[in-house]
Coordinates of C-alpha atoms and ligand atoms in Angstrom, one line a residue:
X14 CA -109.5 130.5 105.4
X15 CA -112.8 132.4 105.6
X16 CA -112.6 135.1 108.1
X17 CA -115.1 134.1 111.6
X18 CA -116.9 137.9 111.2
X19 CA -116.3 140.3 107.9
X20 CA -117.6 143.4 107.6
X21 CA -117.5 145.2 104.7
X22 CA -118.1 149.1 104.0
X23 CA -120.5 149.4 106.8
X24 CA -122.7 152.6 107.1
X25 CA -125.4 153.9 109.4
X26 CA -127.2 156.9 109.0
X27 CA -129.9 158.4 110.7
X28 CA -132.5 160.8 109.8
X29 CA -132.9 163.5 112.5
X30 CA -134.7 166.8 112.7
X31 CA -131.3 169.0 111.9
X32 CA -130.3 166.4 109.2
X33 CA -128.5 163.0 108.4
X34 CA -126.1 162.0 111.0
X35 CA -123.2 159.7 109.4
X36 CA -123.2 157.5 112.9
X37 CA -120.7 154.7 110.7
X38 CA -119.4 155.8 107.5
X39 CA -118.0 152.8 105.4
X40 CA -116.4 150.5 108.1
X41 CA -114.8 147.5 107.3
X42 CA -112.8 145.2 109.9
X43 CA -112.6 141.4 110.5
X44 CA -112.4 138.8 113.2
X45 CA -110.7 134.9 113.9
X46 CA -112.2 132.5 115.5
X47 CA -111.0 132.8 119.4
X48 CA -109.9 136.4 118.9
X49 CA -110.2 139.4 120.8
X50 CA -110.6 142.7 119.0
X51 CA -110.9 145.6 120.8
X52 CA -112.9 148.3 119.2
X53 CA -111.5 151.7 120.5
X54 CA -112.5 155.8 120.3
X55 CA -114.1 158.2 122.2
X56 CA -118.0 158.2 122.9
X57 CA -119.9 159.1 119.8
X58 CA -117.4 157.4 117.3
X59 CA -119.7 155.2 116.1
X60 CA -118.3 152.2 118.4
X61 CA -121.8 151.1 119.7
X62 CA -123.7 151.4 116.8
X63 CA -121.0 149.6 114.9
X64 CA -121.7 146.4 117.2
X65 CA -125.6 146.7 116.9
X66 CA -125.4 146.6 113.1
X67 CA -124.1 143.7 113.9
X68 CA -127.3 141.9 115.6
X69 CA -129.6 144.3 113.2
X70 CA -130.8 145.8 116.2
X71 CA -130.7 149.8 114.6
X72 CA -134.5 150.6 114.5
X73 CA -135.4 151.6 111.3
X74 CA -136.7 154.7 110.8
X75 CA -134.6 156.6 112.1
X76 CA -131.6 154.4 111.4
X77 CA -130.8 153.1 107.7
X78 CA -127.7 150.8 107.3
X79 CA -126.2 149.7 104.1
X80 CA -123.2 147.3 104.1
X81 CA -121.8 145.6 101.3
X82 CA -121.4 142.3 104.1
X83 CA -121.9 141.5 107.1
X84 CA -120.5 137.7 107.4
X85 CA -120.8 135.8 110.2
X86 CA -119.7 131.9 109.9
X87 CA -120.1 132.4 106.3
X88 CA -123.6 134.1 106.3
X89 CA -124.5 137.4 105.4
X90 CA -126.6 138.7 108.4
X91 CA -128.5 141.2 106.4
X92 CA -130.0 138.2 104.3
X93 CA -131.1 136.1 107.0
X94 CA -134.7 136.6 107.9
X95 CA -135.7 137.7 111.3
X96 CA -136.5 134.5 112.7
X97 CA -133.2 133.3 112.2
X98 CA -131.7 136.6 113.2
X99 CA -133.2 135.9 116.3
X100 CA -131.4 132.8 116.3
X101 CA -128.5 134.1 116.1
X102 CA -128.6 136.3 118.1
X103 CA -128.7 135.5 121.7
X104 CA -127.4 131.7 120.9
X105 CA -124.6 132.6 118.7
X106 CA -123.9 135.8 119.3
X107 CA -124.3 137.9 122.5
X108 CA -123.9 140.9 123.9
X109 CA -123.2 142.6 127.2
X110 CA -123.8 146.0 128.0
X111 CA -122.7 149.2 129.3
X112 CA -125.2 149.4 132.6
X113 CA -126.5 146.6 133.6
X114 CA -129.3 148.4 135.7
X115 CA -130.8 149.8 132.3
X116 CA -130.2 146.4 130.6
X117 CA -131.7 144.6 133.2
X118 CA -135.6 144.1 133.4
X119 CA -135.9 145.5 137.0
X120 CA -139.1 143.3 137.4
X121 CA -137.9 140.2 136.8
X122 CA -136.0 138.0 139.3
X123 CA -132.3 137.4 137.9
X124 CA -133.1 133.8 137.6
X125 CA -136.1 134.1 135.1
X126 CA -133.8 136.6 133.1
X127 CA -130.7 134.0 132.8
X128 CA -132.7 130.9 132.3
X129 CA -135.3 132.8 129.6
X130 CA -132.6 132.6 126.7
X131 CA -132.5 128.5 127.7
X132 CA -135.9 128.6 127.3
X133 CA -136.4 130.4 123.9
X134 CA -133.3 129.2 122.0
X135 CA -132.1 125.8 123.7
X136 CA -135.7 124.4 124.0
X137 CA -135.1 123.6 128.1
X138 CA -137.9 123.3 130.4
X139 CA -138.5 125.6 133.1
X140 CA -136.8 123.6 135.7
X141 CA -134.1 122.9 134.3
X142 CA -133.2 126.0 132.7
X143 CA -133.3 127.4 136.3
X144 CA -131.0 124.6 137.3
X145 CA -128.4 125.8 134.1
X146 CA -129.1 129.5 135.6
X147 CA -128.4 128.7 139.0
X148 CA -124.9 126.9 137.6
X149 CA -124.1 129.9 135.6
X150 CA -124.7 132.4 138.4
X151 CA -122.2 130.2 140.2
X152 CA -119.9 129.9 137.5
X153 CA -119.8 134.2 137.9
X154 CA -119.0 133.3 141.3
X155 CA -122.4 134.9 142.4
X156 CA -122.3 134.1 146.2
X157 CA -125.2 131.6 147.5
X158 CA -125.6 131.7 143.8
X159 CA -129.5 129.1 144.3
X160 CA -130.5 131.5 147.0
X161 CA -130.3 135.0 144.2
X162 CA -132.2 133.5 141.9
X163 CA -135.2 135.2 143.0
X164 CA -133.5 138.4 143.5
X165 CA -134.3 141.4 141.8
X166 CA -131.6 143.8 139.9
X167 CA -132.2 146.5 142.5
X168 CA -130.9 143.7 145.8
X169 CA -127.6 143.5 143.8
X170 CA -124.3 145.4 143.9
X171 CA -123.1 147.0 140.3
X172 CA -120.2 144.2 140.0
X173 CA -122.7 141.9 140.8
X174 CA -125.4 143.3 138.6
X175 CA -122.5 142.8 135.8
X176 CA -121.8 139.3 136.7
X177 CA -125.3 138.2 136.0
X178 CA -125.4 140.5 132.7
X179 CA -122.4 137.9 131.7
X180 CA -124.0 134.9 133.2
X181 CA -127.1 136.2 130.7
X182 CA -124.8 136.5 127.6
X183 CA -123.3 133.0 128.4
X184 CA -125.6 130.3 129.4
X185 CA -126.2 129.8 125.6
X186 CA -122.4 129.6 124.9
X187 CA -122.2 131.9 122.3
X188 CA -119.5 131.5 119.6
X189 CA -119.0 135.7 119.6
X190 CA -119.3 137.9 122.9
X191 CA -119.7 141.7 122.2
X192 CA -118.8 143.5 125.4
X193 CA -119.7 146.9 125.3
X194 CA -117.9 149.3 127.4
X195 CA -118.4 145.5 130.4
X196 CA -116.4 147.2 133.0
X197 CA -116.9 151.4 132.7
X198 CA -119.7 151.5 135.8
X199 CA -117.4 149.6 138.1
X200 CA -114.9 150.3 140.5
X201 CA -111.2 149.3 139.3
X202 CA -111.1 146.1 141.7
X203 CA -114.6 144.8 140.6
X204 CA -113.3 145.9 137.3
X205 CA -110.2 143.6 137.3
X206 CA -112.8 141.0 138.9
X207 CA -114.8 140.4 136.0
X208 CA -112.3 141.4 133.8
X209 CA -110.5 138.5 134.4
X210 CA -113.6 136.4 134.7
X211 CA -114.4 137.0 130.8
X212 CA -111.1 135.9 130.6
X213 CA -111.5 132.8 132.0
X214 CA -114.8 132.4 129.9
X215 CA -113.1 133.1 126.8
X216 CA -111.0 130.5 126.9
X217 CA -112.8 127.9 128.5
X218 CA -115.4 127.9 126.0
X219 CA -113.2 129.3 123.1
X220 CA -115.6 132.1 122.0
X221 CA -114.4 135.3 120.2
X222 CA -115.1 139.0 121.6
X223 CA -115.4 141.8 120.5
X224 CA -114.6 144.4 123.3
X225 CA -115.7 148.0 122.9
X226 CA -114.2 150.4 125.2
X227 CA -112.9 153.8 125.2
X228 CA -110.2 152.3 127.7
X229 CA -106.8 151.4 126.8
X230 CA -105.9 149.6 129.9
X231 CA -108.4 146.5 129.5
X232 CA -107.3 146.7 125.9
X233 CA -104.2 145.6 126.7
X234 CA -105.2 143.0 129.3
X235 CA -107.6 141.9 127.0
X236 CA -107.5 142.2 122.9
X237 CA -105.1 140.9 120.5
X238 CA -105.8 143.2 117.5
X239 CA -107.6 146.9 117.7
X240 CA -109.4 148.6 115.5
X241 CA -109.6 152.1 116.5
X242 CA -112.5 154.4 115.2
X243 CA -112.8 158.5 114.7
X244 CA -116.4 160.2 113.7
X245 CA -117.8 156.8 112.3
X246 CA -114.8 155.4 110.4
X247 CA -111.7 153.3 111.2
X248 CA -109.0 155.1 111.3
X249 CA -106.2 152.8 112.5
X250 CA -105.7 149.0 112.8
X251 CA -102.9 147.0 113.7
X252 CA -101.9 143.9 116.7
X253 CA -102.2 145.3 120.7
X254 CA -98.4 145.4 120.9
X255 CA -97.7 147.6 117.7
X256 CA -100.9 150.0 119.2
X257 CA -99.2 150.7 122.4
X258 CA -95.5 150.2 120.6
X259 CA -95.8 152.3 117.5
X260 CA -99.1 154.0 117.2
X261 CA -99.0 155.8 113.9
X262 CA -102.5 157.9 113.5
X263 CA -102.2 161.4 115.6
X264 CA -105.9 160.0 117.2
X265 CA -104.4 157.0 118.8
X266 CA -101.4 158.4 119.8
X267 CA -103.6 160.9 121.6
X268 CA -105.9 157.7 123.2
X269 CA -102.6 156.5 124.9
X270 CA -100.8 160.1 125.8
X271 CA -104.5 160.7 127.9
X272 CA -103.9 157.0 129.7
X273 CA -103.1 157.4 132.9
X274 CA -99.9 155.3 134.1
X275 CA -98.8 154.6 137.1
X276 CA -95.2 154.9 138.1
X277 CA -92.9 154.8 141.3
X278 CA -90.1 156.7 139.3
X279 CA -89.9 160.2 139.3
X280 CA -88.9 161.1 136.0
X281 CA -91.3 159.2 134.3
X282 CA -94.6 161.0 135.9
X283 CA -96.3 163.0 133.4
X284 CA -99.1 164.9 133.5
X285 CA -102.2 163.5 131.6
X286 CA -102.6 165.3 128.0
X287 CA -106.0 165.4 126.5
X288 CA -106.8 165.5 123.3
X289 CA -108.7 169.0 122.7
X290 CA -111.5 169.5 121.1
X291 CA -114.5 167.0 120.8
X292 CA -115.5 164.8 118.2
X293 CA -117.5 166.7 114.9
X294 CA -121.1 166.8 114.0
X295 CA -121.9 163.7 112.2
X296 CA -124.1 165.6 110.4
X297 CA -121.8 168.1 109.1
X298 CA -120.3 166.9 106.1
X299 CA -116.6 167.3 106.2
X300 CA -114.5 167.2 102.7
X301 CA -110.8 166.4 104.2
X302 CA -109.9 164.3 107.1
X303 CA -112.8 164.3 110.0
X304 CA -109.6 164.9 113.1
X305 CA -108.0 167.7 111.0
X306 CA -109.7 170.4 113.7
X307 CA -107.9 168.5 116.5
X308 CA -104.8 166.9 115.0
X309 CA -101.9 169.0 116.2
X310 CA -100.0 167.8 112.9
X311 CA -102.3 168.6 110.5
X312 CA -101.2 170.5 107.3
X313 CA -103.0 171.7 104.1
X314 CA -103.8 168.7 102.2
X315 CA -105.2 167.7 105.5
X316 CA -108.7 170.0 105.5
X317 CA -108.3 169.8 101.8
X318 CA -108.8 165.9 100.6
X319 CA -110.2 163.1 102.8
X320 CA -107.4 160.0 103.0
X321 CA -108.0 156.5 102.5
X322 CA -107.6 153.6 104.7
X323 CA -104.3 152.3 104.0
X324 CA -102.1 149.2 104.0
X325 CA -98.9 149.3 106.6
X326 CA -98.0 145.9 106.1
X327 CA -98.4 142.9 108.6
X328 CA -102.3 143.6 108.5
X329 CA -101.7 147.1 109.9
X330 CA -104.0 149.6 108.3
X331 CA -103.9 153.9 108.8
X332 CA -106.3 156.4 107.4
X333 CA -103.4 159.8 107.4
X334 CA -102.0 161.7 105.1
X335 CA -98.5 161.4 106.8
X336 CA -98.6 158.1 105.3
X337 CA -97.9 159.2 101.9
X338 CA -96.1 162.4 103.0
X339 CA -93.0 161.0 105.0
X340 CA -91.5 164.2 105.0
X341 CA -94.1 165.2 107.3
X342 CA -93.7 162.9 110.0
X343 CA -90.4 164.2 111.4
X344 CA -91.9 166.5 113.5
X345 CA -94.3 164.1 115.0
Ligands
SF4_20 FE1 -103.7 164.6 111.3 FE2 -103.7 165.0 108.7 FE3 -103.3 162.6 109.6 FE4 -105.7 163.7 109.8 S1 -104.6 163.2 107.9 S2 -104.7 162.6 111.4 S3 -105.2 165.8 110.1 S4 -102.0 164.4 109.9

């Protein structure tokens, strides 16, 4: 069966004043129909810009993408022309952002901004798009959800500000949600709040997402694969439970050492370890493996040769040289 989203050897570079930044350098990953992957690194790994590929929204110049395929639903995104791009986008594919104060036109009243993509893609008239928006806004469990619709972004709360972000990126029910970093302005009960509220959405209309966050916790409430990604590439793939079970790649082992757990026994408090160091220069072009400054296991062939993405087994994928050097991994 045809995967629901391939991407193949996806790059994205940009041309800046100080050089070319490699933002994605040869991703690949894929998606079912009805699943959630989770698309994991620090900020600046290339996470964002990965998803925006996606909906061929990099402006060009500065950015230049090259993929060998970008499939969705068996067609190849690049191909399609930007009419039908625009199609897609919004109706079958949409996206939620980081901040919804930035994302949101502060001008508009909410219920012009939910009912527009009704409008433009379903073909609805005015009123009754506002009648779908007013539903939706309910369906977010906005309060006196009629009332709000000629509220601007600024009269809302964050959490509510979010929940109209998601009412946005639903009314058209798309068949792929990408949630990018939905929870990371919230407090952690609003968090849990809509958390569990694209939950509910993903299941009752039996849409896939792709969730990209720097935060393992609502990976693990909410993905069932994860791709995790270092300077631009992937570095590690495998199903939630192996991540947080047996994490092979020094990177995501580092992700879930700096998670903070909470825990009524003594023994097992810890302090929090970071991972030191930041991510590289995209611009600088690095010959062996792009975490060697920061991996505390890194040895020779490490700085020396850059290793390839490779099979685990059972769909599992690492990019390490303690792969092919078992010897090595005793002393991690
Ligand atoms: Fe660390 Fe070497 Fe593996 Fe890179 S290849 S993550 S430096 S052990």
């Amino acid at each position: 069966m045809k995967p629901f989203l391939e991407i193949e050897e996806l790059s994205v570079r940009f041309h800046t004043p100080e050089g070319i930044a490699r933002a994605v350098d040869g991703v690949s990953f894929h998606m079912a129909r009805g699943e959630t992957l989770g698309l994991v690194g620090e900020s600046g790994c290339g996470k964002t810009v990965t998803s925006l590929s996606i909906l061929g929204l990099i402006p060009s110049p500065p950015g230049e993408i090259q993929a060998d395929k970008i499939f969705f639903e068996g067609r190849n995104l690049p191909d399609l022309s930007p009419e039908a791009l625009r199609q897609v986008r919004g109706q079958e594919i949409s996206m939620i952002f980081q901040e919804p104060m930035t994302s949101l036109n502060p001008v508009l009243p909410i219920g012009r901004q939910v009912a527009e993509p009704l409008i433009t893609h379903k073909g609805l008239t005015k009123s009754e798009a506002y009648e779908h928006a007013a539903d939706w806004l309910e369906h977010v469990k906005i309060p006196a959800a009629g009332a709000r619709l000629n509220s601007y972004p600024h009269q809302l709360s964050g959490g509510m500000r979010q929940r109209v972000m998601i009412a946005m990126a639903m009314v058209c029910r798309p068949k792929l949600l990408i949630a990018d970093e939905p929870t990371t302005a919230l407090d952690v009960t609003i968090q849990a709040q809509i958390l569990s509220l694209m939950l509910g959405l993903k299941e009752e209309l039996g849409m896939s997402v792709l969730l990209i966050t720097h935060d393992l916790g609502v990976v693990a409430q909410m993905a069932n694969r994860v791709v995790v990604m270092y300077a631009g590439e992937v570095v590690e793939t495998a199903g939630v439970v192996d991540i947080f079970d047996r994490p092979f790649h020094p990177y995501t082992r580092g992700l879930l050492k700096s998670m903070p757990r909470l825990s009524t026994r003594r023994h097992a408090r810890r302090r929090l370890t970071e991972i030191k160091g930041t991510v590289p220069s995209l611009i600088r072009k690095i010959h062996g493996c792009k975490f060697s400054d920061r991996c505390p296991y890194a040895f020779e062939i490490c700085r020396e040769a850059h290793p390839q993405l490779l099979s685990m087994g059972q769909g599992r994928f690492v990019r390490c040289w303690l792969k092919e050097y078992p010897e090595r991994r005793q002393n991690v």
